[in-house]
mmCIF file of C-alpha atoms in Angstrom:
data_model
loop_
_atom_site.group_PDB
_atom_site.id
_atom_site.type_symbol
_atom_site.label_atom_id
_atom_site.label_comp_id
_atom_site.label_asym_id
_atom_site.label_seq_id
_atom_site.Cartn_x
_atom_site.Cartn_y
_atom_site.Cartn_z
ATOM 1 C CA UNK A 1 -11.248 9.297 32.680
ATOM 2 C CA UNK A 2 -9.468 7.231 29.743
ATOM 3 C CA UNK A 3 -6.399 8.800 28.164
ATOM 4 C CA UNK A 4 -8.904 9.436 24.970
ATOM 5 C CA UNK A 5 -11.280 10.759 27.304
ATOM 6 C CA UNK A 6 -8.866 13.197 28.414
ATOM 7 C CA UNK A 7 -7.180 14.421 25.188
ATOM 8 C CA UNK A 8 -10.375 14.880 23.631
ATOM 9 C CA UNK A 9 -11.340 17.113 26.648
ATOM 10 C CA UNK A 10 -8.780 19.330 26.090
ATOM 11 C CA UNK A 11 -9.553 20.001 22.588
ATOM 12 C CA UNK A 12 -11.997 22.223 20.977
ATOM 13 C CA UNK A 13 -15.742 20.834 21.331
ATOM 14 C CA UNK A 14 -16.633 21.718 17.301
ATOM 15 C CA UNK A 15 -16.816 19.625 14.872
ATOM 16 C CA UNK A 16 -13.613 20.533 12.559
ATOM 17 C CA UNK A 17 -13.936 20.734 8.823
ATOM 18 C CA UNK A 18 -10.568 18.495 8.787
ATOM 19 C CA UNK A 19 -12.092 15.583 9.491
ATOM 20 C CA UNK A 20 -11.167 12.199 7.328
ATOM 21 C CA UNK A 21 -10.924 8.278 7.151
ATOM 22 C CA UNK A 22 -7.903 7.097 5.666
ATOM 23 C CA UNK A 23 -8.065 3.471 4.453
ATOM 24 C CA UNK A 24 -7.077 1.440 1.838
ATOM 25 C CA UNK A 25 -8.499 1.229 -1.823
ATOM 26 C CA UNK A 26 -11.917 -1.235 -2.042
ATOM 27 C CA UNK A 27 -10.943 -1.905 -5.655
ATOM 28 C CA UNK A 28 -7.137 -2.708 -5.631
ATOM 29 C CA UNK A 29 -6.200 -3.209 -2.142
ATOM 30 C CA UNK A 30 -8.471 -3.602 0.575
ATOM 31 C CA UNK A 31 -8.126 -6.789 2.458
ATOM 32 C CA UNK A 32 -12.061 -8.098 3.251
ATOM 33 C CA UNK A 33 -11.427 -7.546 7.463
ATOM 34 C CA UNK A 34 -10.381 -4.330 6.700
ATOM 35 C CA UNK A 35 -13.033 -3.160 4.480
ATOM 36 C CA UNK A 36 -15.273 -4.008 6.798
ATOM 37 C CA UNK A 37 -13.584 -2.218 9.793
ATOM 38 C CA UNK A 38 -13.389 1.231 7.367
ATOM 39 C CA UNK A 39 -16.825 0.530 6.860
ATOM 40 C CA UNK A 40 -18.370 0.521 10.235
ATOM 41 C CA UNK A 41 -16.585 3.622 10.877
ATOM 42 C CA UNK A 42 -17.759 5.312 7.722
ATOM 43 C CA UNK A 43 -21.293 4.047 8.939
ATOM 44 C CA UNK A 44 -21.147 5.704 12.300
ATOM 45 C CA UNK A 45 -20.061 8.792 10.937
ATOM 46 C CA UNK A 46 -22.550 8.757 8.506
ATOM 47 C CA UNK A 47 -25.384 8.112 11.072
ATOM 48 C CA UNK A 48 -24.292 10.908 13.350
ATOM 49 C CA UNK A 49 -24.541 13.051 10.072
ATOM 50 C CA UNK A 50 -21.350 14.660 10.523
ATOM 51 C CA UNK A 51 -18.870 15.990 7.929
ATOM 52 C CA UNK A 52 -15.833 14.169 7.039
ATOM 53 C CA UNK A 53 -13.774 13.187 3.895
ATOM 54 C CA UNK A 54 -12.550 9.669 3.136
ATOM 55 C CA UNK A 55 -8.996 9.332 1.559
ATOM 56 C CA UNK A 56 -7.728 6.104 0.076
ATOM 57 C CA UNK A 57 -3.662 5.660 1.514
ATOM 58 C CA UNK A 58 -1.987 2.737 0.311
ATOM 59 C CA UNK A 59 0.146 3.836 2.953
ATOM 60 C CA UNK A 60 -2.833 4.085 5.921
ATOM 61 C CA UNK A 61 -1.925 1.193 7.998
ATOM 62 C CA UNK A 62 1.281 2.302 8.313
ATOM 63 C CA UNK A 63 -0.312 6.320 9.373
ATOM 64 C CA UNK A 64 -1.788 4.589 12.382
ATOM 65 C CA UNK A 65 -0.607 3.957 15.607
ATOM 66 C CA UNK A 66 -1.620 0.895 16.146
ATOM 67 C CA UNK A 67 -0.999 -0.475 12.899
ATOM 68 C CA UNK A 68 -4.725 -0.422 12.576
ATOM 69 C CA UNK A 69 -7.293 0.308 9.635
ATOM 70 C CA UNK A 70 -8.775 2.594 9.220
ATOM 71 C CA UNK A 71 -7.372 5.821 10.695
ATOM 72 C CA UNK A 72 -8.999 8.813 11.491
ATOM 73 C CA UNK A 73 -7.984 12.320 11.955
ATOM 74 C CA UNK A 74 -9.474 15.481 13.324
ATOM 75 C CA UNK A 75 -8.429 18.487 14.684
ATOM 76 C CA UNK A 76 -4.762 16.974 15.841
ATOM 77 C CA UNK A 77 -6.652 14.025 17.437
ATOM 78 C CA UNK A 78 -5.478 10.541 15.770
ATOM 79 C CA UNK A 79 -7.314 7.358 15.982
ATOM 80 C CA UNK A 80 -8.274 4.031 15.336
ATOM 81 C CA UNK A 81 -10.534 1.098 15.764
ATOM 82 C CA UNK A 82 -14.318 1.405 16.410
ATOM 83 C CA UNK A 83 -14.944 1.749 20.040
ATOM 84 C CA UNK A 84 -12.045 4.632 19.831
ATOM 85 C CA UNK A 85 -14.041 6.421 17.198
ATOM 86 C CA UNK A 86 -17.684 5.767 19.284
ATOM 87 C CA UNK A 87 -15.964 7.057 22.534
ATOM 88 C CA UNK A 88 -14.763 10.164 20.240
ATOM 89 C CA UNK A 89 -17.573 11.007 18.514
ATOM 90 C CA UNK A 90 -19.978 10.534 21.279
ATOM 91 C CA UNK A 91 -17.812 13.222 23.615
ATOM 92 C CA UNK A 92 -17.994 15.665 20.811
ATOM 93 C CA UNK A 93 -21.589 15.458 20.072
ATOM 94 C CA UNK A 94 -24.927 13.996 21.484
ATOM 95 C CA UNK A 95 -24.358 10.001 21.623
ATOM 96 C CA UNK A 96 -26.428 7.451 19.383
ATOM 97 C CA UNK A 97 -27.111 5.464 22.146
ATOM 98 C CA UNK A 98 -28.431 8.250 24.607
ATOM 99 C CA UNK A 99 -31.849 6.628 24.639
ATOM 100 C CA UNK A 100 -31.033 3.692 26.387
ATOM 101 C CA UNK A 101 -30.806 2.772 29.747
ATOM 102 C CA UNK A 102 -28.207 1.172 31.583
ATOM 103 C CA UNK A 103 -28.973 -2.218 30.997
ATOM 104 C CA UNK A 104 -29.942 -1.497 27.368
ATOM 105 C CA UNK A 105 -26.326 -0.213 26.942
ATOM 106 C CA UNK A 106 -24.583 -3.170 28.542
ATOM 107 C CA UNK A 107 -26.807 -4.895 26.446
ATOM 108 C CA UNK A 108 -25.685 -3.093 23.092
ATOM 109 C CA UNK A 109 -22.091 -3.428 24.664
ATOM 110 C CA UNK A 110 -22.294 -7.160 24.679
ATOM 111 C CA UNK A 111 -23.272 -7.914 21.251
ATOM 112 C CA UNK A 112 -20.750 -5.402 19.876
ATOM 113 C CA UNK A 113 -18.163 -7.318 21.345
ATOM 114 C CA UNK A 114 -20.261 -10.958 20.207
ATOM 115 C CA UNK A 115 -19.394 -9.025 16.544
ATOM 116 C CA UNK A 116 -15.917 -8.114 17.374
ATOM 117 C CA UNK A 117 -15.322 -11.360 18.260
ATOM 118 C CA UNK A 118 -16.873 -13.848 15.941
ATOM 119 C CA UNK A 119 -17.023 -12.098 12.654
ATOM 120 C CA UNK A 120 -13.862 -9.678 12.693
ATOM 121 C CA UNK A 121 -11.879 -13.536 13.525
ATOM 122 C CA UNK A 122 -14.171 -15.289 10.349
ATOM 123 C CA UNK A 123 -12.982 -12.681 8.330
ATOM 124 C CA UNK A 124 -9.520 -12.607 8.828
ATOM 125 C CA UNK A 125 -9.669 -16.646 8.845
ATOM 126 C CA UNK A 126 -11.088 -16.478 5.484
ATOM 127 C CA UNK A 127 -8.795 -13.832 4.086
ATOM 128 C CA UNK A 128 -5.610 -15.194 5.348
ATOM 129 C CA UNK A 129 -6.380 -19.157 6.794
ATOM 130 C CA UNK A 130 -7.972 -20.313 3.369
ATOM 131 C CA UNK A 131 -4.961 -21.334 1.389
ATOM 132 C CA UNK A 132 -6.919 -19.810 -2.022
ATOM 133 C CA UNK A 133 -8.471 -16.999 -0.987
ATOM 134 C CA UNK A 134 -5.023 -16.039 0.895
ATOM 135 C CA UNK A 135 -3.117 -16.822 -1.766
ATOM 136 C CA UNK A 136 -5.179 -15.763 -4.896
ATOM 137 C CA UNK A 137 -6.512 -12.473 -3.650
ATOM 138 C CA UNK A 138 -5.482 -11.260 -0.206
ATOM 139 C CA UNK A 139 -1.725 -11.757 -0.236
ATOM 140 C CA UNK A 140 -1.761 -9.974 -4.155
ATOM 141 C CA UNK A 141 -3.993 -7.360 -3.313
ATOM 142 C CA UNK A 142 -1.874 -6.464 0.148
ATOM 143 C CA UNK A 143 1.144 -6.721 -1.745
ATOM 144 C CA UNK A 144 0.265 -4.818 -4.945
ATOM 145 C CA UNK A 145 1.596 -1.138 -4.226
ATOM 146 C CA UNK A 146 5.496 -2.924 -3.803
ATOM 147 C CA UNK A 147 7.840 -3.452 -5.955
ATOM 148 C CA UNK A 148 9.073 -6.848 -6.085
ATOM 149 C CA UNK A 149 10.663 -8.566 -4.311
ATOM 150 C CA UNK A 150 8.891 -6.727 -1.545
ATOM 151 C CA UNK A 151 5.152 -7.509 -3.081
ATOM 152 C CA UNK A 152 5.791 -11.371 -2.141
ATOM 153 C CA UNK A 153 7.536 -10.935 0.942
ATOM 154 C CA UNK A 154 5.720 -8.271 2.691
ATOM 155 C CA UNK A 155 2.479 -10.286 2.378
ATOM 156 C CA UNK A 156 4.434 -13.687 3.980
ATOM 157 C CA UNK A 157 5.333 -11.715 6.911
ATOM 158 C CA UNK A 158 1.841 -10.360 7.350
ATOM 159 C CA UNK A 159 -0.078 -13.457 6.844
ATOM 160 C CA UNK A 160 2.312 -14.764 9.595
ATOM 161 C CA UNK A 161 1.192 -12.125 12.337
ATOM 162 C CA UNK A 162 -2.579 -12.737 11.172
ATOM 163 C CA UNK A 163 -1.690 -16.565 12.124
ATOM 164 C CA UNK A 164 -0.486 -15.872 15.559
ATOM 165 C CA UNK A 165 -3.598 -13.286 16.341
ATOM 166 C CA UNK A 166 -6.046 -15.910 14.707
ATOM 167 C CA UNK A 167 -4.018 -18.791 17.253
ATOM 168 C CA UNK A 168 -4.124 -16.370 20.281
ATOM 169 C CA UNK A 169 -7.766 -15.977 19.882
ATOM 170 C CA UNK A 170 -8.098 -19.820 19.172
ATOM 171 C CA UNK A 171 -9.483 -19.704 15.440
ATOM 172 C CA UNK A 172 -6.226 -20.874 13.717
ATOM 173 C CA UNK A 173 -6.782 -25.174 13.641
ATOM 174 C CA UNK A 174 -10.350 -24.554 13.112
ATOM 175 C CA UNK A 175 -12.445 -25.818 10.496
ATOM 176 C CA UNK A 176 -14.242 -23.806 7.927
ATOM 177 C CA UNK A 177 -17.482 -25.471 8.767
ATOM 178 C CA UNK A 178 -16.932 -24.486 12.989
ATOM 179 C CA UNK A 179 -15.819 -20.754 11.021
ATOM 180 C CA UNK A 180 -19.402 -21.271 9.521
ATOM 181 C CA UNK A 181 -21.052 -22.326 12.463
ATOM 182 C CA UNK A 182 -19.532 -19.879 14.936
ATOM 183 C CA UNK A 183 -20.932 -16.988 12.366
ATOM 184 C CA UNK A 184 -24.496 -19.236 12.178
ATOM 185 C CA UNK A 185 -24.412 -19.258 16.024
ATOM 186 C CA UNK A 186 -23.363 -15.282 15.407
ATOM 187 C CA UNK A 187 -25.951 -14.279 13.308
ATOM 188 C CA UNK A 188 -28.728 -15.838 15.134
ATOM 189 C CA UNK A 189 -27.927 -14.213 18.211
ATOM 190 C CA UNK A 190 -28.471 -10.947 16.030
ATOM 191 C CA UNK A 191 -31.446 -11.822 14.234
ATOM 192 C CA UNK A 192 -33.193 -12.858 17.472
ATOM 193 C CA UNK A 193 -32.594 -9.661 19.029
ATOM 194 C CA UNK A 194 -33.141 -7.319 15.943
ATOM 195 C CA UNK A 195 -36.645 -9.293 15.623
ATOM 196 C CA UNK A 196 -38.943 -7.119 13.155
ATOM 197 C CA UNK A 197 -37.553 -4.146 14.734
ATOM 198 C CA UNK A 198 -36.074 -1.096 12.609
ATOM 199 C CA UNK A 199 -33.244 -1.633 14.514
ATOM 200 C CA UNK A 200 -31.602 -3.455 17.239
ATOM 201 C CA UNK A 201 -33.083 -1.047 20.081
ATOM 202 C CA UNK A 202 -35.902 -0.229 18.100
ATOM 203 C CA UNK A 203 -36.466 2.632 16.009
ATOM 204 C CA UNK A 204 -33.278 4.583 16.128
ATOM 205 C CA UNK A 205 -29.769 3.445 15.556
ATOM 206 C CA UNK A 206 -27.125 2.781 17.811
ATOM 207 C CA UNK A 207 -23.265 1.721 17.075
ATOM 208 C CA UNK A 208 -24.122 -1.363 17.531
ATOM 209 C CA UNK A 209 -26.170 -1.126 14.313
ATOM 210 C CA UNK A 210 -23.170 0.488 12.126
ATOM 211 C CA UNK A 211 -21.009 -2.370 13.650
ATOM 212 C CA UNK A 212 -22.957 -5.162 12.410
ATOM 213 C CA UNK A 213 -23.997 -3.320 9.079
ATOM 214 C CA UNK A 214 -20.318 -2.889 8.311
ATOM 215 C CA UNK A 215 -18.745 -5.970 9.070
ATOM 216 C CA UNK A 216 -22.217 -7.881 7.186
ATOM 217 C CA UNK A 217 -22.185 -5.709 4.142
ATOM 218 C CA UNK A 218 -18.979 -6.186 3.717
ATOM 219 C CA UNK A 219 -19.122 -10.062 4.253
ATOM 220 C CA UNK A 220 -22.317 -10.301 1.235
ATOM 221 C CA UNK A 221 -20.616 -7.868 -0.959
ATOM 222 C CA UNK A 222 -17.128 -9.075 -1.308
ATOM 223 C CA UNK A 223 -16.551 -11.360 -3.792
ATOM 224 C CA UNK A 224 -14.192 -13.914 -2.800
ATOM 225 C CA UNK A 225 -13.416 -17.631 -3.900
ATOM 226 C CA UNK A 226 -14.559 -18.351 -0.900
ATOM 227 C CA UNK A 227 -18.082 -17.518 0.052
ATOM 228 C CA UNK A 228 -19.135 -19.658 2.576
ATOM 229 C CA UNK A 229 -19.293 -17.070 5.095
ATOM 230 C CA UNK A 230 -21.918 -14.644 2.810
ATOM 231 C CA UNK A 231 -24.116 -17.721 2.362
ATOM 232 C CA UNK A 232 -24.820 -18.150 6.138
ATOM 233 C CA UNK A 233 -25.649 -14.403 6.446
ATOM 234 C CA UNK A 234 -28.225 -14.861 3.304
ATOM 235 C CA UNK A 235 -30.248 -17.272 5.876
ATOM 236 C CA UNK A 236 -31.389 -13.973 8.007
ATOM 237 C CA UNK A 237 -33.846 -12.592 6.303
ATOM 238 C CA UNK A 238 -33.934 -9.832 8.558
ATOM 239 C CA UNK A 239 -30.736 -9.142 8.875
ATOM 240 C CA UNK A 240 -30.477 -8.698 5.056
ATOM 241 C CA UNK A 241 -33.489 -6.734 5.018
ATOM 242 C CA UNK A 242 -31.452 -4.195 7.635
ATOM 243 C CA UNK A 243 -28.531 -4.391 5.422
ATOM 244 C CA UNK A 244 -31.025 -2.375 2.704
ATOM 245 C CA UNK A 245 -32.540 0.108 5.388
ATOM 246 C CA UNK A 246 -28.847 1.313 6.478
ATOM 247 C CA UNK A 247 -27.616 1.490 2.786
ATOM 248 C CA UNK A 248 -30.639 3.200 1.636
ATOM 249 C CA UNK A 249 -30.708 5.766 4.728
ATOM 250 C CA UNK A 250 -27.722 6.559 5.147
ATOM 251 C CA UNK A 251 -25.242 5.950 2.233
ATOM 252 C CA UNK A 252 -27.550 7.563 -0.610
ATOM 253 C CA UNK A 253 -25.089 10.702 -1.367
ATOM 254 C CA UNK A 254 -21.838 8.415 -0.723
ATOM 255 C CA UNK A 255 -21.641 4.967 -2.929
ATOM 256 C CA UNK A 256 -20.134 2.005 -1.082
ATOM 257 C CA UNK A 257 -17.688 0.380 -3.148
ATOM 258 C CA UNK A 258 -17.395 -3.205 -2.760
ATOM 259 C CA UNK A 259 -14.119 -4.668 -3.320
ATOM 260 C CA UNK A 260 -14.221 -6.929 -6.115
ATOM 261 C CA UNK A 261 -11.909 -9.725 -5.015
ATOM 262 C CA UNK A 262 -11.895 -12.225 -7.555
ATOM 263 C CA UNK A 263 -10.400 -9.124 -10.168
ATOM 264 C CA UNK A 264 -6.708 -9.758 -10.389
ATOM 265 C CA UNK A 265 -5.104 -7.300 -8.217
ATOM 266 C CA UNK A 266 -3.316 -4.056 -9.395
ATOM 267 C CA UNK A 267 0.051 -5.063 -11.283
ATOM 268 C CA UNK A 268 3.067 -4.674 -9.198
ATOM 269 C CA UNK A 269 5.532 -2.050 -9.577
#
């Protein structure tokens, strides 16, 4: 048993009425990786139909452990990233994927970390490795809610540590067309398996369909300076059309909002 596995063991097996997502604001703030992290996880929530509130923290990636967005608390349990949140939710309530079999799982397991690994790295290559977008949007926008001279060097320091995790995970000296390509390659690999299913394992969801709907939505939605990456994903019909069925089922009481990148960031204070 993990260490998650056995803190959430000890706690109360109801579902609390505390339960939020903290993240940044789409509008002002938000960075385009991290929307689309705070968006898978409001996706999974929202297909396991439980209750929660979302909270916008200027202040949430510095709430989290890990340094990660977004965070989520409930009933004195604190986490982050997506495969914490899956592992939570699914010891608290029946799991999504609970109709698969083994090999269907590994299966599921596989492309989740395909996504984890080739978009969440295009994302935060386009956001912080494209001198422009970096420069024009991302670095404003993460510096906006400091006073100066904090708003400019905050945002140096940060792009820095993006550098060395895009280096470590060999995306750094890249070109945007291999970025491209690598999310092509991606995004085939997706489309092939969702086929003219519902969904990837047929007709009912698993995370592995609120993984990919996050981090795509996000990518098609987002306006950026750059948008090299959205016009790949527009070649998958499919996938698009699965983009629709997720926002239609399951985000019709709660609006998405799409950061609007190319709006000048809030003023500094």
């Amino acid at each position: 048993m993990s260490l998650l596995q056995s803190v959430i063991a000890g706690m109360d097996s109801n579902w609390a009425e505390d339960a939020t997502l903290y993240f940044q604001d789409e509008l002002t703030e938000i960075s385009l990786p991290d929307f689309a992290k705070s968006l898978s996880s409001r996706t999974l929530l929202q297909m396991y139909k439980l209750k929660y509130r979302t909270e916008r923290r200027s202040n949430a990636e510095f709430m989290s452990p890990t340094g990660k967005v977004p965070v989520f608390r409930h009933s004195g349990a604190l986490l982050t990233g997506f495969n914490d949140l899956v592992s939570y939710v699914n010891i608290k309530t029946k799991s999504l994927d609970s109709h698969l079999d083994d090999k269907a799982r590994c299966d599921m397991n596989a492309y989740m970390a395909m996504v984890e690994g080739v978009l969440s790295n295009a994302e935060v290559y386009i956001a912080w490795n494209d001198s422009t977008v970096a420069n024009e949007v991302t670095k404003p926008r993460y510096g906006s809610t400091y006073p100066w001279p904090l708003c400019q060097i905050i945002p140096y320091f940060k792009q820095k540590e993006m550098m060395k995790i895009l280096s470590a995970q060999g995306w750094c000296d890249i070109s945007q067309s291999e970025v491209c390509e690598r999310v092509r390659r991606c995004c085939q690999a997706l489309s092939v398996k969702l086929g003219n299913q519902q969904f990837f394992f047929g007709d009912q969801v698993t995370p592995l369909d609120a993984l990919v709907f996050g981090h795509l939505f996000a990518i098609v939605t987002t306006v950026l300076p750059n948008n090299l990456l959205s016009s790949v994903i527009q070649d998958f019909d499919n996938l698009q059309e699965l983009l629709r069925r997720i926002n239609e089922t399951y985000f019709t009481d709660e609006q998405v909002v799409s950061p609007k990148m190319h709006a000048k960031a809030k003023e500094s204070r």
